Structures are given as structure tokens and as C-alpha cells.
Amino acid sequence: MIQYVTNWNEPGTDAANRYLNLTRKLYGYMTPFVSKNPRQAFFNYRDIDLGINHNGKASFEEATAYGIKYFLGNFNRLVKIKTKVDPGNFFRNEQSIPVLPH
């Protein structure tokens, strides 16, 4: 497992963007050396660059971007379970399992 961490002590948006872009460049550079189709991730280390869910009408489509990378073939099964257990989507975060659209 590879975890990308970036820290900096410079204030301001320009510095933040510069260091985040360097991290994204490293992430891209590592692409040939990591899992593919899909590129996988470990859910306990959330990577919002994989996508986020705004919990709106496009919730399922947005979640598919990161859900398949975290949960592989289990994503659709987890969505069905979440829809039954939490149909109002009370338990959610920016990368939570979505509910199916009504």
C-alpha cells in the first residue's frame, strides 16, 4: 500500500495548490507501478481525488467513481444494502456508499 502525504509550512492558496499539484504529479508518476483496471484504494485512507459524492440526484453516478476503486465487485451489493438499511441516507460523508435513486 502506498499512502501519499504532503505537508508544508507556507501560508496561502498558491502554496497549497503548488504542494497538492506536486502530490498529484507523484500520484500520476506512480500509475505504471500500481494496480490497474480499476486503480484500487484502501477505504480507511480516503482519497478525495478519486471523487466525492454531493449526495444529490447524481449521488449513485458520483459514488461509482470512487466506489469501484474502494470496493471492487462489492460496490453494487453495498449500494443495495445501504438502500435497504438507510434509505434516507442519514449516514453519509463525501465518499460514503450511496442509496439507489428513487
PDB file of C-alpha atoms in Angstrom:
ATOM      1  CA  MET A   1       0.000   0.000   0.000  1.00  0.00           C
ATOM      2  CA  ILE A   2       1.208   3.488  -0.842  1.00  0.00           C
ATOM      3  CA  GLN A   3      -0.014   6.474   1.129  1.00  0.00           C
ATOM      4  CA  TYR A   4       0.654   9.923  -0.296  1.00  0.00           C
ATOM      5  CA  VAL A   5       1.096  12.617   2.361  1.00  0.00           C
ATOM      6  CA  THR A   6       2.061  16.223   1.806  1.00  0.00           C
ATOM      7  CA  ASN A   7       2.897  18.778   4.488  1.00  0.00           C
ATOM      8  CA  TRP A   8       4.016  22.381   4.077  1.00  0.00           C
ATOM      9  CA  ASN A   9       4.591  25.416   6.259  1.00  0.00           C
ATOM     10  CA  GLU A  10       3.996  28.139   3.696  1.00  0.00           C
ATOM     11  CA  PRO A  11       0.750  30.093   4.069  1.00  0.00           C
ATOM     12  CA  GLY A  12      -1.637  30.867   1.245  1.00  0.00           C
ATOM     13  CA  THR A  13      -3.634  29.280  -1.520  1.00  0.00           C
ATOM     14  CA  ASP A  14      -0.783  29.406  -4.036  1.00  0.00           C
ATOM     15  CA  ALA A  15       1.454  27.332  -1.761  1.00  0.00           C
ATOM     16  CA  ALA A  16      -1.356  24.869  -1.051  1.00  0.00           C
ATOM     17  CA  ASN A  17      -2.074  24.432  -4.753  1.00  0.00           C
ATOM     18  CA  ARG A  18       1.623  24.013  -5.550  1.00  0.00           C
ATOM     19  CA  TYR A  19       2.140  21.253  -2.984  1.00  0.00           C
ATOM     20  CA  LEU A  20      -1.113  19.481  -3.812  1.00  0.00           C
ATOM     21  CA  ASN A  21      -0.207  19.564  -7.501  1.00  0.00           C
ATOM     22  CA  LEU A  22       3.209  18.078  -6.696  1.00  0.00           C
ATOM     23  CA  THR A  23       1.465  15.258  -4.848  1.00  0.00           C
ATOM     24  CA  ARG A  24      -0.899  14.695  -7.766  1.00  0.00           C
ATOM     25  CA  LYS A  25       2.094  14.638 -10.116  1.00  0.00           C
ATOM     26  CA  LEU A  26       3.736  11.953  -7.956  1.00  0.00           C
ATOM     27  CA  TYR A  27       0.437  10.026  -7.932  1.00  0.00           C
ATOM     28  CA  GLY A  28       0.378  10.154 -11.728  1.00  0.00           C
ATOM     29  CA  TYR A  29       4.035   9.149 -11.957  1.00  0.00           C
ATOM     30  CA  MET A  30       3.345   6.048  -9.829  1.00  0.00           C
ATOM     31  CA  THR A  31       0.477   4.891 -12.091  1.00  0.00           C
ATOM     32  CA  PRO A  32       2.540   2.291 -14.020  1.00  0.00           C
ATOM     33  CA  PHE A  33       3.600   0.669 -10.749  1.00  0.00           C
ATOM     34  CA  VAL A  34       0.220   0.198  -9.012  1.00  0.00           C
ATOM     35  CA  SER A  35      -2.952  -1.835  -9.551  1.00  0.00           C
ATOM     36  CA  LYS A  36      -4.949  -1.154 -12.678  1.00  0.00           C
ATOM     37  CA  ASN A  37      -8.444  -1.651 -14.100  1.00  0.00           C
ATOM     38  CA  PRO A  38      -9.575  -0.275 -11.735  1.00  0.00           C
ATOM     39  CA  ARG A  39      -6.889   1.522  -9.820  1.00  0.00           C
ATOM     40  CA  GLN A  40      -7.672   0.444  -6.278  1.00  0.00           C
ATOM     41  CA  ALA A  41      -7.689   2.279  -2.973  1.00  0.00           C
ATOM     42  CA  PHE A  42      -7.958   1.374   0.711  1.00  0.00           C
ATOM     43  CA  PHE A  43     -11.066   2.976   2.219  1.00  0.00           C
ATOM     44  CA  ASN A  44      -9.503   3.751   5.613  1.00  0.00           C
ATOM     45  CA  TYR A  45      -7.220   6.179   3.779  1.00  0.00           C
ATOM     46  CA  ARG A  46      -9.805   8.190   1.872  1.00  0.00           C
ATOM     47  CA  ASP A  47      -8.552   9.856  -1.269  1.00  0.00           C
ATOM     48  CA  ILE A  48     -10.976  12.583  -2.337  1.00  0.00           C
ATOM     49  CA  ASP A  49      -9.105  12.943  -5.627  1.00  0.00           C
ATOM     50  CA  LEU A  50     -10.846   9.686  -6.593  1.00  0.00           C
ATOM     51  CA  GLY A  51     -14.153  11.537  -6.436  1.00  0.00           C
ATOM     52  CA  ILE A  52     -16.698  12.844  -3.983  1.00  0.00           C
ATOM     53  CA  ASN A  53     -20.413  12.463  -3.528  1.00  0.00           C
ATOM     54  CA  HIS A  54     -22.575  15.574  -3.179  1.00  0.00           C
ATOM     55  CA  ASN A  55     -25.490  13.374  -2.007  1.00  0.00           C
ATOM     56  CA  GLY A  56     -27.852  14.848  -4.585  1.00  0.00           C
ATOM     57  CA  LYS A  57     -29.720  13.376  -7.534  1.00  0.00           C
ATOM     58  CA  ALA A  58     -26.444  12.222  -9.160  1.00  0.00           C
ATOM     59  CA  SER A  59     -25.321  10.511  -5.956  1.00  0.00           C
ATOM     60  CA  PHE A  60     -25.025   6.999  -7.406  1.00  0.00           C
ATOM     61  CA  GLU A  61     -23.135   8.157 -10.517  1.00  0.00           C
ATOM     62  CA  GLU A  62     -20.728  10.268  -8.461  1.00  0.00           C
ATOM     63  CA  ALA A  63     -20.112   7.457  -5.995  1.00  0.00           C
ATOM     64  CA  THR A  64     -19.346   4.968  -8.746  1.00  0.00           C
ATOM     65  CA  ALA A  65     -16.083   6.850  -9.488  1.00  0.00           C
ATOM     66  CA  TYR A  66     -14.584   6.026  -6.095  1.00  0.00           C
ATOM     67  CA  GLY A  67     -16.822   3.136  -5.017  1.00  0.00           C
ATOM     68  CA  ILE A  68     -15.489   0.684  -7.572  1.00  0.00           C
ATOM     69  CA  LYS A  69     -11.914   1.565  -6.613  1.00  0.00           C
ATOM     70  CA  TYR A  70     -12.566   1.003  -2.907  1.00  0.00           C
ATOM     71  CA  PHE A  71     -14.989  -1.918  -3.019  1.00  0.00           C
ATOM     72  CA  LEU A  72     -14.395  -3.533  -6.450  1.00  0.00           C
ATOM     73  CA  GLY A  73     -17.112  -6.056  -7.248  1.00  0.00           C
ATOM     74  CA  ASN A  74     -18.877  -5.454  -3.936  1.00  0.00           C
ATOM     75  CA  PHE A  75     -19.882  -1.860  -4.675  1.00  0.00           C
ATOM     76  CA  ASN A  76     -23.294  -2.575  -6.225  1.00  0.00           C
ATOM     77  CA  ARG A  77     -24.135  -5.067  -3.479  1.00  0.00           C
ATOM     78  CA  LEU A  78     -23.211  -2.492  -0.820  1.00  0.00           C
ATOM     79  CA  VAL A  79     -25.395   0.120  -2.536  1.00  0.00           C
ATOM     80  CA  LYS A  80     -28.375  -2.253  -2.427  1.00  0.00           C
ATOM     81  CA  ILE A  81     -27.779  -2.976   1.265  1.00  0.00           C
ATOM     82  CA  LYS A  82     -27.356   0.727   2.102  1.00  0.00           C
ATOM     83  CA  THR A  83     -30.619   1.490   0.271  1.00  0.00           C
ATOM     84  CA  LYS A  84     -32.476  -1.043   2.440  1.00  0.00           C
ATOM     85  CA  VAL A  85     -30.804  -0.184   5.752  1.00  0.00           C
ATOM     86  CA  ASP A  86     -30.523   3.621   5.396  1.00  0.00           C
ATOM     87  CA  PRO A  87     -32.998   4.697   2.684  1.00  0.00           C
ATOM     88  CA  GLY A  88     -32.861   8.338   3.850  1.00  0.00           C
ATOM     89  CA  ASN A  89     -29.041   8.326   3.544  1.00  0.00           C
ATOM     90  CA  PHE A  90     -28.634   9.664   7.088  1.00  0.00           C
ATOM     91  CA  PHE A  91     -25.169   8.101   7.491  1.00  0.00           C
ATOM     92  CA  ARG A  92     -23.133   9.801   4.795  1.00  0.00           C
ATOM     93  CA  ASN A  93     -19.866  11.551   4.098  1.00  0.00           C
ATOM     94  CA  GLU A  94     -18.085  12.775   0.980  1.00  0.00           C
ATOM     95  CA  GLN A  95     -17.226   9.199  -0.015  1.00  0.00           C
ATOM     96  CA  SER A  96     -19.987   7.150   1.534  1.00  0.00           C
ATOM     97  CA  ILE A  97     -21.935   4.347  -0.090  1.00  0.00           C
ATOM     98  CA  PRO A  98     -24.943   5.999  -1.786  1.00  0.00           C
ATOM     99  CA  VAL A  99     -28.533   4.868  -1.887  1.00  0.00           C
ATOM    100  CA  LEU A 100     -30.195   3.939  -5.167  1.00  0.00           C
ATOM    101  CA  PRO A 101     -32.190   6.720  -6.810  1.00  0.00           C
ATOM    102  CA  HIS A 102     -35.950   6.592  -6.202  1.00  0.00           C
TER     103      HIS A 102
END
